[in-house]
Coordinates of C-alpha atoms and ligand atoms in Angstrom, one line a residue:
M4 CA 80.1 113.5 126.6
R5 CA 83.4 112.7 125.1
S6 CA 84.8 109.4 124.0
T7 CA 87.3 107.8 126.2
M8 CA 89.5 106.8 123.3
M9 CA 93.1 108.0 123.1
D10 CA 93.9 110.7 120.6
Y11 CA 96.5 108.6 118.8
P12 CA 97.9 109.7 115.5
L13 CA 97.8 107.5 112.4
T14 CA 101.4 107.5 111.2
L15 CA 103.7 105.3 109.3
V16 CA 105.8 104.8 112.4
R17 CA 103.4 102.2 113.6
F18 CA 103.7 100.2 110.3
L19 CA 107.5 100.3 110.5
E20 CA 107.7 99.3 114.2
R21 CA 105.2 96.5 113.7
A22 CA 107.3 95.1 110.8
G23 CA 110.6 95.3 112.7
R24 CA 109.3 93.9 116.0
Y25 CA 107.1 91.0 114.8
F26 CA 108.4 89.9 111.4
P27 CA 112.2 90.3 111.5
D28 CA 112.7 87.0 109.6
T29 CA 110.4 87.8 106.6
E30 CA 112.3 88.3 103.4
I31 CA 112.6 91.1 100.9
V32 CA 113.9 89.8 97.5
S33 CA 115.1 92.2 94.8
R34 CA 116.3 91.6 91.2
M35 CA 119.6 93.3 90.7
P36 CA 120.9 94.7 87.4
D37 CA 123.1 91.6 86.9
K38 CA 119.9 89.6 87.4
S39 CA 121.1 88.1 90.7
L40 CA 118.6 88.2 93.6
H41 CA 119.4 90.3 96.6
R42 CA 117.9 89.1 99.8
E43 CA 117.3 91.2 102.9
S44 CA 115.4 90.3 106.1
Y45 CA 112.7 92.6 107.6
G46 CA 115.1 92.9 110.6
D47 CA 117.8 94.4 108.4
F48 CA 115.2 96.5 106.5
Y49 CA 114.0 97.9 109.8
R50 CA 117.5 98.8 111.0
R51 CA 118.4 100.3 107.6
A52 CA 115.2 102.3 107.2
R53 CA 115.8 103.8 110.7
A54 CA 119.5 104.4 109.8
L55 CA 118.3 106.3 106.7
A56 CA 116.0 108.4 108.9
A57 CA 118.8 109.1 111.3
A58 CA 121.2 110.0 108.4
L59 CA 118.8 112.4 106.8
T60 CA 118.2 114.1 110.1
R61 CA 121.9 114.5 110.6
A62 CA 122.1 115.9 107.1
G63 CA 119.8 118.7 108.3
L64 CA 116.4 117.4 107.0
K65 CA 113.6 119.4 108.5
K66 CA 110.0 118.5 108.8
G67 CA 108.3 118.6 105.4
D68 CA 111.5 118.7 103.4
R69 CA 111.3 116.7 100.2
V70 CA 113.5 113.8 99.5
A71 CA 113.3 112.7 95.9
T72 CA 113.9 109.2 94.7
L73 CA 114.9 108.2 91.1
M74 CA 114.9 104.4 91.6
W75 CA 113.6 101.1 90.3
N76 CA 111.6 98.8 92.6
H77 CA 114.0 97.2 95.1
Y78 CA 115.0 96.9 98.8
A79 CA 116.6 100.4 99.0
H80 CA 113.5 102.1 97.6
L81 CA 111.5 100.3 100.2
E82 CA 113.9 101.6 102.9
A83 CA 113.3 105.1 101.5
Y84 CA 109.5 104.5 101.5
F85 CA 109.7 104.3 105.3
G86 CA 113.0 106.0 106.3
V87 CA 112.0 109.3 104.7
P88 CA 108.5 109.7 106.2
V89 CA 109.5 108.5 109.7
S90 CA 112.1 111.2 109.8
A91 CA 109.2 113.7 109.0
G92 CA 110.5 114.1 105.5
V93 CA 108.3 113.9 102.4
L94 CA 109.1 111.1 99.9
H95 CA 108.9 112.4 96.4
T96 CA 109.1 109.5 93.9
L97 CA 110.2 110.6 90.5
N98 CA 108.9 108.9 87.4
L99 CA 112.0 107.7 85.6
R100 CA 110.2 107.2 82.4
L101 CA 109.4 110.9 81.9
H102 CA 111.4 113.1 79.7
P103 CA 114.4 114.6 81.6
Q104 CA 113.1 118.1 81.0
E105 CA 109.8 117.1 82.7
I106 CA 111.6 115.5 85.6
A107 CA 113.5 118.7 86.1
Y108 CA 110.3 120.7 86.1
I109 CA 108.7 118.4 88.7
V110 CA 111.8 118.5 91.0
N111 CA 111.9 122.3 90.9
H112 CA 108.2 122.6 91.4
A113 CA 108.3 120.3 94.4
E114 CA 111.5 122.1 95.7
D115 CA 113.2 118.7 96.4
R116 CA 116.1 119.1 98.7
F117 CA 117.8 115.6 98.5
L118 CA 117.9 112.9 95.9
I119 CA 118.4 109.2 96.3
V120 CA 119.3 107.7 93.0
D121 CA 120.2 104.2 91.6
D122 CA 123.7 104.1 90.1
I123 CA 122.2 102.7 86.9
L124 CA 120.0 105.8 86.7
L125 CA 122.9 108.3 87.0
P126 CA 123.0 108.7 83.2
L127 CA 119.4 109.9 83.4
Y128 CA 120.2 112.2 86.2
E129 CA 123.0 113.7 84.2
Q130 CA 120.5 114.7 81.5
F131 CA 118.7 117.1 83.9
R132 CA 121.4 117.7 86.4
S133 CA 122.2 121.3 85.2
Q134 CA 118.5 122.3 85.6
V135 CA 118.1 121.2 89.2
N136 CA 119.8 122.0 92.5
F137 CA 119.8 119.1 95.0
E138 CA 121.8 119.7 98.2
R139 CA 122.9 116.1 98.3
V140 CA 122.7 113.3 95.9
I141 CA 122.9 109.9 97.5
V142 CA 123.8 107.0 95.2
V143 CA 122.6 103.4 95.7
R144 CA 125.1 101.1 94.2
L145 CA 123.2 98.3 92.6
T146 CA 126.2 97.3 90.5
G147 CA 129.7 96.8 91.8
N148 CA 130.8 100.2 90.4
P149 CA 132.3 102.8 92.8
T150 CA 130.3 105.9 93.5
P151 CA 131.5 108.8 91.3
D152 CA 133.1 111.9 93.0
G153 CA 130.7 114.5 94.2
F154 CA 128.0 112.1 95.3
D155 CA 127.2 110.4 98.6
D156 CA 127.4 106.7 98.8
Y157 CA 124.1 105.3 100.2
E158 CA 125.8 102.6 102.3
K159 CA 128.3 105.1 103.8
F160 CA 125.4 107.6 104.3
I161 CA 123.4 105.1 106.4
A162 CA 126.5 103.3 108.0
P163 CA 126.4 105.1 111.3
G164 CA 123.0 103.3 111.9
G165 CA 119.9 104.4 113.6
D166 CA 119.9 102.6 117.0
A167 CA 119.8 105.9 118.8
F168 CA 117.3 107.5 116.5
T169 CA 114.2 108.7 118.1
Y170 CA 111.2 109.5 115.9
P171 CA 110.3 113.2 115.6
T172 CA 106.8 114.1 116.7
I173 CA 104.6 113.6 113.6
D174 CA 101.0 114.7 113.3
E175 CA 98.8 112.4 111.3
K176 CA 98.0 115.3 109.0
D177 CA 101.7 116.0 108.2
P178 CA 102.7 115.3 104.6
L179 CA 104.4 111.9 104.0
G180 CA 104.9 111.7 100.3
M181 CA 104.1 113.3 96.9
C182 CA 103.5 112.2 93.4
Y183 CA 102.9 114.2 90.2
T184 CA 100.1 113.3 87.8
S185 CA 101.2 112.1 84.4
G186 CA 100.3 115.5 82.9
T187 CA 99.1 114.2 79.6
T188 CA 97.0 117.3 79.3
G189 CA 99.1 120.2 80.5
K190 CA 101.7 120.5 83.3
P191 CA 102.0 117.7 85.8
L192 CA 100.2 118.4 89.1
G193 CA 101.6 117.6 92.6
V194 CA 99.5 115.4 94.9
V195 CA 100.6 115.4 98.6
Y196 CA 99.7 112.4 100.8
S197 CA 99.5 112.6 104.5
H198 CA 100.4 110.0 107.1
R199 CA 96.8 109.6 107.9
S200 CA 95.6 109.3 104.3
T201 CA 98.4 106.8 103.6
V202 CA 97.6 104.6 106.7
L203 CA 93.9 104.6 106.0
H204 CA 94.4 103.8 102.3
A205 CA 96.9 101.1 103.0
M206 CA 94.7 99.4 105.6
N207 CA 91.9 99.6 103.0
V208 CA 94.0 97.9 100.4
G209 CA 94.7 95.1 102.8
L210 CA 91.0 94.3 103.4
A211 CA 89.9 90.9 102.1
D212 CA 87.1 92.7 100.2
A213 CA 89.6 95.0 98.5
I214 CA 92.9 93.6 97.4
G215 CA 93.5 91.6 100.5
T216 CA 97.0 90.2 101.3
P217 CA 96.6 87.1 103.5
S218 CA 99.7 86.5 105.7
G219 CA 101.9 83.9 104.2
T220 CA 101.4 85.3 100.7
T221 CA 104.3 86.4 98.7
Y222 CA 103.7 89.7 96.9
L223 CA 105.5 90.8 93.7
T224 CA 105.5 94.6 93.5
L225 CA 105.5 95.3 89.8
V226 CA 103.7 98.6 89.8
P227 CA 106.6 101.0 89.7
M228 CA 107.2 102.5 93.1
F229 CA 107.1 105.9 91.3
H230 CA 103.5 105.3 90.2
V231 CA 101.1 106.3 93.0
N232 CA 103.0 104.6 95.8
A233 CA 103.0 101.3 94.0
W234 CA 99.3 101.4 94.7
G235 CA 99.9 101.3 98.5
A236 CA 101.3 97.8 98.4
P237 CA 104.7 98.5 100.1
Y238 CA 103.0 100.1 103.1
I239 CA 100.4 97.5 103.9
N240 CA 102.7 94.5 103.0
T241 CA 105.4 95.8 105.3
A242 CA 102.9 96.3 108.2
L243 CA 101.5 92.8 107.7
G244 CA 104.9 91.1 107.4
I245 CA 104.3 89.9 103.9
K246 CA 107.2 88.6 101.9
Q247 CA 107.9 91.2 99.2
V248 CA 109.6 90.6 95.8
F249 CA 110.8 93.4 93.6
P250 CA 111.7 93.2 89.9
G251 CA 114.5 95.8 89.8
P252 CA 114.8 97.2 86.3
Y253 CA 113.4 94.0 84.6
Y254 CA 109.8 94.2 83.3
D255 CA 109.9 91.7 80.5
A256 CA 107.5 88.8 80.7
E257 CA 110.3 86.2 81.0
S258 CA 111.8 87.9 84.1
I259 CA 108.4 88.4 85.7
L260 CA 107.5 84.8 85.3
D261 CA 110.9 83.7 86.5
L262 CA 110.4 85.7 89.7
M263 CA 106.9 84.4 90.2
E264 CA 108.1 80.8 89.8
R265 CA 111.2 81.1 91.9
E266 CA 109.6 82.9 94.8
Q267 CA 106.2 81.3 94.5
V268 CA 104.4 84.6 94.2
G269 CA 100.7 84.6 95.2
L270 CA 99.7 88.2 94.5
A271 CA 101.0 90.8 92.1
A272 CA 99.7 94.1 90.6
G273 CA 100.2 95.8 87.3
V274 CA 98.7 97.6 84.3
P275 CA 96.9 95.6 81.6
T276 CA 99.7 96.1 79.0
L277 CA 102.1 94.3 81.4
W278 CA 99.7 91.4 81.9
M279 CA 99.1 91.1 78.2
G280 CA 102.8 90.4 77.7
V281 CA 102.8 87.9 80.5
L282 CA 99.7 86.2 79.1
Q283 CA 101.2 85.9 75.6
A284 CA 104.4 84.3 77.1
L285 CA 102.3 81.9 79.1
E286 CA 100.2 80.9 76.1
R287 CA 103.3 80.3 74.1
E288 CA 104.7 77.9 76.6
P289 CA 101.9 76.9 79.0
K290 CA 103.8 74.0 80.5
R291 CA 107.1 75.8 81.1
W292 CA 106.2 77.7 84.3
R293 CA 105.3 76.3 87.6
L294 CA 103.3 79.1 89.1
L295 CA 101.5 79.0 92.4
P296 CA 98.0 77.6 92.1
G297 CA 95.5 80.4 92.8
L298 CA 97.9 83.2 91.7
T299 CA 96.0 86.5 91.7
L300 CA 96.9 89.4 89.5
V301 CA 95.5 92.9 90.4
V302 CA 95.0 94.9 87.2
G303 CA 94.4 98.6 87.1
G304 CA 95.6 101.8 85.6
S305 CA 93.5 101.2 82.5
A306 CA 90.6 98.9 81.8
A307 CA 91.1 95.1 82.0
P308 CA 89.9 93.5 78.7
E309 CA 87.4 90.7 79.3
A310 CA 89.2 88.4 76.9
M311 CA 92.4 88.7 79.0
M312 CA 90.5 87.9 82.2
R313 CA 89.0 84.8 80.6
A314 CA 92.3 83.7 79.2
F315 CA 94.0 84.0 82.6
D316 CA 91.2 82.1 84.2
R317 CA 91.8 79.2 81.8
L318 CA 95.3 79.1 83.1
G319 CA 94.1 79.1 86.7
I320 CA 95.1 82.7 87.3
T321 CA 92.6 85.2 88.7
L322 CA 92.5 88.8 87.6
L323 CA 91.2 91.3 90.0
H324 CA 90.2 94.6 88.5
A325 CA 90.6 97.9 90.4
W326 CA 90.4 101.6 89.4
G327 CA 92.1 104.6 90.8
M328 CA 94.3 107.6 90.1
T329 CA 97.2 109.6 91.5
E330 CA 94.7 111.8 93.3
T331 CA 92.9 108.8 95.0
S332 CA 96.0 107.3 96.6
P333 CA 95.1 105.4 94.2
M334 CA 92.5 102.7 95.2
G335 CA 89.0 104.1 94.4
T336 CA 87.1 101.0 93.4
V337 CA 87.7 97.2 93.3
S338 CA 85.5 94.7 91.4
R339 CA 84.8 91.7 93.6
L340 CA 81.5 90.0 93.2
K341 CA 79.0 90.4 96.0
P342 CA 78.2 86.9 97.3
K343 CA 74.7 86.9 95.8
L344 CA 76.2 87.6 92.4
E345 CA 78.4 84.5 92.5
K346 CA 75.3 82.6 91.5
L347 CA 75.0 84.3 88.2
G348 CA 75.9 82.6 84.9
E349 CA 79.5 82.8 83.7
D350 CA 78.9 85.6 81.1
Q351 CA 77.1 87.7 83.7
R352 CA 79.9 87.2 86.2
Y353 CA 82.5 88.3 83.7
A354 CA 80.4 91.3 82.8
I355 CA 80.6 92.4 86.4
R356 CA 84.2 91.5 87.0
V357 CA 85.4 93.6 84.1
K358 CA 83.7 96.6 85.6
Q359 CA 85.8 98.9 87.8
G360 CA 83.7 97.8 90.8
L361 CA 82.4 99.1 94.0
P362 CA 83.8 102.1 95.8
A363 CA 86.5 101.3 98.4
L364 CA 85.5 101.6 102.0
L365 CA 85.4 105.3 103.0
V366 CA 85.3 106.5 99.4
E367 CA 82.1 108.3 98.4
L368 CA 81.4 108.0 94.7
R369 CA 78.8 109.6 92.5
V370 CA 78.4 109.6 88.7
M371 CA 77.2 113.0 87.5
A372 CA 75.7 114.4 84.3
N373 CA 74.3 117.9 84.1
D374 CA 74.9 118.5 87.8
K375 CA 72.7 115.5 88.7
E376 CA 73.5 111.9 89.7
V377 CA 72.8 109.6 86.8
P378 CA 70.2 106.8 87.4
P379 CA 71.8 103.3 88.3
D380 CA 70.6 101.9 84.9
D381 CA 74.0 100.7 83.6
Q382 CA 73.6 102.9 80.6
T383 CA 73.4 106.6 81.4
M384 CA 76.9 108.1 81.2
G385 CA 78.3 110.7 83.5
E386 CA 81.6 111.7 85.2
I387 CA 82.8 110.0 88.3
E388 CA 83.3 112.3 91.3
V389 CA 84.8 111.1 94.5
R390 CA 85.6 112.3 98.0
G391 CA 87.1 110.7 101.1
P392 CA 90.0 110.6 103.5
F393 CA 92.5 109.5 100.9
I394 CA 91.3 111.6 98.0
S395 CA 93.2 114.7 97.2
G396 CA 91.3 118.0 97.7
G397 CA 93.8 120.1 95.6
Y398 CA 97.2 120.2 94.1
Y399 CA 100.5 121.5 95.4
K400 CA 101.0 125.2 94.8
T401 CA 98.1 125.2 92.3
A402 CA 94.8 126.9 92.7
P403 CA 91.9 124.4 92.6
S404 CA 90.0 124.7 89.3
P405 CA 86.2 124.2 88.9
E406 CA 87.1 121.7 86.2
K407 CA 88.8 119.5 88.8
F408 CA 86.8 120.1 91.9
S409 CA 83.0 120.6 92.2
P410 CA 81.8 123.6 94.3
D411 CA 80.7 121.1 97.0
G412 CA 84.2 119.7 97.3
W413 CA 84.2 116.5 95.2
L414 CA 87.1 115.5 93.0
R415 CA 86.1 115.5 89.3
T416 CA 88.0 112.5 87.9
G417 CA 87.5 113.0 84.2
D418 CA 86.4 109.4 83.9
I419 CA 83.1 108.8 82.2
A420 CA 81.1 105.9 83.6
V421 CA 77.8 104.1 84.1
V422 CA 76.6 102.6 87.3
D423 CA 74.3 99.6 87.8
A424 CA 71.6 98.8 90.3
E425 CA 74.1 97.0 92.6
G426 CA 76.4 100.1 92.6
Y427 CA 79.1 98.7 90.4
V428 CA 80.8 101.4 88.3
K429 CA 81.9 100.8 84.7
I430 CA 84.2 103.3 83.1
V431 CA 83.3 103.8 79.4
D432 CA 86.0 106.4 78.7
R433 CA 88.3 109.2 79.8
S434 CA 86.4 112.4 79.1
K435 CA 89.1 113.4 76.7
D436 CA 89.0 110.0 74.9
V437 CA 85.2 109.4 74.5
I438 CA 84.1 109.6 70.9
K439 CA 81.3 112.1 70.3
S440 CA 79.5 110.9 67.2
G441 CA 76.4 112.8 66.1
G442 CA 75.8 114.1 69.6
E443 CA 76.0 110.6 71.1
W444 CA 78.9 109.0 72.9
I445 CA 80.8 106.0 71.8
S446 CA 82.9 104.2 74.4
S447 CA 86.4 103.6 73.1
L448 CA 87.0 101.3 76.0
D449 CA 84.1 99.0 75.1
L450 CA 85.3 98.8 71.4
E451 CA 88.8 98.0 72.6
N452 CA 87.6 95.4 75.0
F453 CA 85.6 93.6 72.2
L454 CA 88.3 93.9 69.7
M455 CA 90.8 92.3 72.1
G456 CA 88.4 89.4 72.3
H457 CA 89.1 88.6 68.6
P458 CA 91.4 85.6 68.5
A459 CA 93.9 87.3 66.1
V460 CA 94.1 90.6 68.0
A461 CA 96.9 91.1 70.6
E462 CA 96.2 94.8 71.3
A463 CA 93.6 97.4 70.2
A464 CA 93.2 101.1 70.9
V465 CA 90.4 103.2 69.6
I466 CA 90.5 106.9 69.1
A467 CA 88.2 109.6 67.7
V468 CA 89.0 111.2 64.3
P469 CA 87.2 114.3 63.1
H470 CA 84.3 113.8 60.7
P471 CA 82.5 116.5 58.7
K472 CA 79.0 115.2 59.3
W473 CA 79.2 113.3 62.7
D474 CA 81.9 115.5 64.4
E475 CA 83.9 112.4 65.4
R476 CA 84.1 108.8 64.3
P477 CA 86.1 105.9 65.8
L478 CA 89.3 104.6 64.3
A479 CA 90.8 101.4 65.6
V480 CA 94.5 100.8 65.9
I481 CA 95.3 97.1 65.9
V482 CA 98.3 94.9 66.8
L483 CA 97.8 91.4 65.5
K484 CA 99.2 88.3 67.4
P485 CA 102.4 86.9 65.7
G486 CA 101.5 84.8 62.7
Q487 CA 97.8 85.8 62.8
S488 CA 95.8 87.8 60.3
A489 CA 92.5 89.6 60.2
T490 CA 91.0 92.1 57.7
P491 CA 89.0 95.2 58.6
E492 CA 85.9 93.4 57.3
Q493 CA 86.5 90.4 59.6
L494 CA 87.0 92.7 62.6
A495 CA 83.8 94.6 61.7
E496 CA 81.9 91.3 61.4
F497 CA 83.2 90.3 64.8
L498 CA 82.0 93.5 66.4
R499 CA 78.7 93.7 64.6
P500 CA 76.6 91.5 67.1
K501 CA 78.3 93.2 70.1
V502 CA 77.8 97.0 69.6
P503 CA 75.3 99.3 68.0
K504 CA 75.9 99.7 64.2
W505 CA 76.9 103.3 64.5
W506 CA 79.7 102.4 66.9
L507 CA 81.6 100.3 64.3
P508 CA 84.9 101.9 63.6
D509 CA 85.2 103.7 60.3
A510 CA 88.7 102.6 59.8
Y511 CA 91.3 100.1 61.1
V512 CA 95.1 100.8 61.2
F513 CA 97.4 97.8 61.6
T514 CA 100.6 98.4 63.4
D515 CA 103.5 96.6 65.2
A516 CA 103.0 98.2 68.6
I517 CA 100.8 100.7 70.4
P518 CA 102.8 103.5 72.0
R519 CA 102.8 103.4 75.8
G520 CA 103.0 106.3 78.3
S521 CA 105.3 106.5 81.2
T522 CA 103.3 104.2 83.4
G523 CA 102.8 101.5 80.7
K524 CA 99.3 102.6 79.5
F525 CA 98.3 103.0 75.9
L526 CA 99.3 106.6 74.9
K527 CA 96.2 107.8 73.0
S528 CA 97.5 111.3 72.7
R529 CA 100.3 109.9 70.5
L530 CA 97.9 107.8 68.5
R531 CA 95.8 111.0 67.9
D532 CA 99.0 112.7 66.7
L533 CA 99.7 109.8 64.3
Y534 CA 96.2 109.0 63.1
G535 CA 93.9 111.7 64.4
K536 CA 93.5 113.3 61.0
G537 CA 92.2 110.0 59.7
A538 CA 93.7 106.7 58.6
P539 CA 96.8 106.6 56.5
S540 CA 96.5 105.0 53.1
A541 CA 97.7 101.6 54.4
A542 CA 94.6 101.4 56.7
G543 CA 91.4 99.6 55.8
K544 CA 87.9 100.8 55.8
A545 CA 85.0 98.7 57.0
G546 CA 81.8 99.0 58.9
Ligands
LIG607 P1 97.1 107.9 87.0 O1 96.8 109.1 87.9 O2 98.3 108.1 86.1 O3 97.2 106.6 87.8 O4 95.9 107.8 86.0 C1 94.6 107.6 86.5 C2 93.6 107.3 85.3 O5 93.9 106.1 84.8 C3 92.2 107.3 85.8 O6 91.6 108.6 85.9 C4 91.6 106.5 84.6 O7 91.3 107.2 83.5 C5 92.6 105.5 84.3 N1 92.4 104.2 85.0 C6 92.9 103.8 86.2 N2 92.4 102.5 86.5 C7 91.6 102.2 85.5 C8 90.7 101.1 85.2 N3 90.7 100.0 86.0 N4 89.9 101.1 84.1 C9 89.9 102.2 83.3 N5 90.7 103.3 83.5 C10 91.5 103.3 84.6

């Protein structure tokens, strides 16, 4: 017997058509370089995305050709998010925070054919222009400046429109987009998403038990659109007719809060370092901003500190913790309390909410040590492995290595975690960051989390430093809040009741800022370069 269901492909065309047909009045708001707000209706967005698809097709784009973007988050990037895939092209979002040399490597590796670039990013493009070979470079004029010679003007490029455009036949397994991993350990690796994986992932993000975007909510897309598809938000938000707000090039706390207030944002997503800045601004002037009651901030990309979650709660803002990676589209887990856990005491609820959570629907997850699943005892550590319809099974033009993929086809994430009896996963470290002291593992994330709970500490990052007897010992790098002070002894006293004695950092380094990587996460590799041989003389010892 066969099912009677239609063999109907899961493609982005449906998402775009739904947005254009049913939500033409919904708004897309973008912050421009001059700080003004650009407003576009979904109706215009729909016409312009199709006009872009038609223009690319006229320019000779063939199925599977890569169209790169070097853009901030705004309306034109959203048009590319849809216009490129529905023309059967592959959207390759370039991370504008990478070194120009690295961008050139990625462009050449992906064999990108066209580039769409913001005018304000042309100086960046010029830095790698001689090393790449785009057939056409299309410039989005966010400022009033004219398009320089030798480039296509985006508005002129799409001006003929797309009314007569017919979608090419797209198979759901056809590629839709690609992103490169941040490549902190070796060359960046290309992950290629399909229409099917993107549709399934986006629908999953929209579930109430995952991120959930109720209609009527306004969504501020802070995750850079070059960072794993802005975590899938542009796709699902568009399909659901959600009002979308984009920050353009402005990521300072003031600009973010201003957008949240003006547009009455209900949901936003970003990395912890971003939210830390927002929290500090709110705590400085709690009465200044009139934010929407019930504002929810999705936090992921690195671990959400418990102190930050509690502090936001006190302001009536909810943090929702999620985990993922470029290879997982990215949503792998989300930490929402099961209904029966809502009854737990406050501390227990926080202990679960700060975990990375339960696997997303359709994601299979296991935590492995010595080729066996670890027991769900919340303390045995192992590496997270995942598989599912939106998990990458390899890398573009790269042979799969056993370090990255298990013989039975699971993605080895490199994240070390424990799992509890309810199935909640808690990441204790990246495998390359975990501190191996005397044959036992110390979680740098746990130490950071506790240290950031100290009232004087704004930011903390913990790294391993070599030790003659114990192999490695923890060193904490601390940024104090303005006007606050704390000594190594006071920090050690604060940690002492919370962690085993042998976890206490051997040294503390006080600094003005912790270096951040291209997606805003703490850059531990840089800290290891700076302090990996031990603390400089200005540092203090304690423990
Ligand atoms: P990327 O591919 O650049 O998004 O980086 C993915 C990595 O970021 C993961 O493998 C984790 O190490 C880390 N990561 C992402 N989300 C979280 C989280 N919620 N908690 C801890 N680490 C995270």
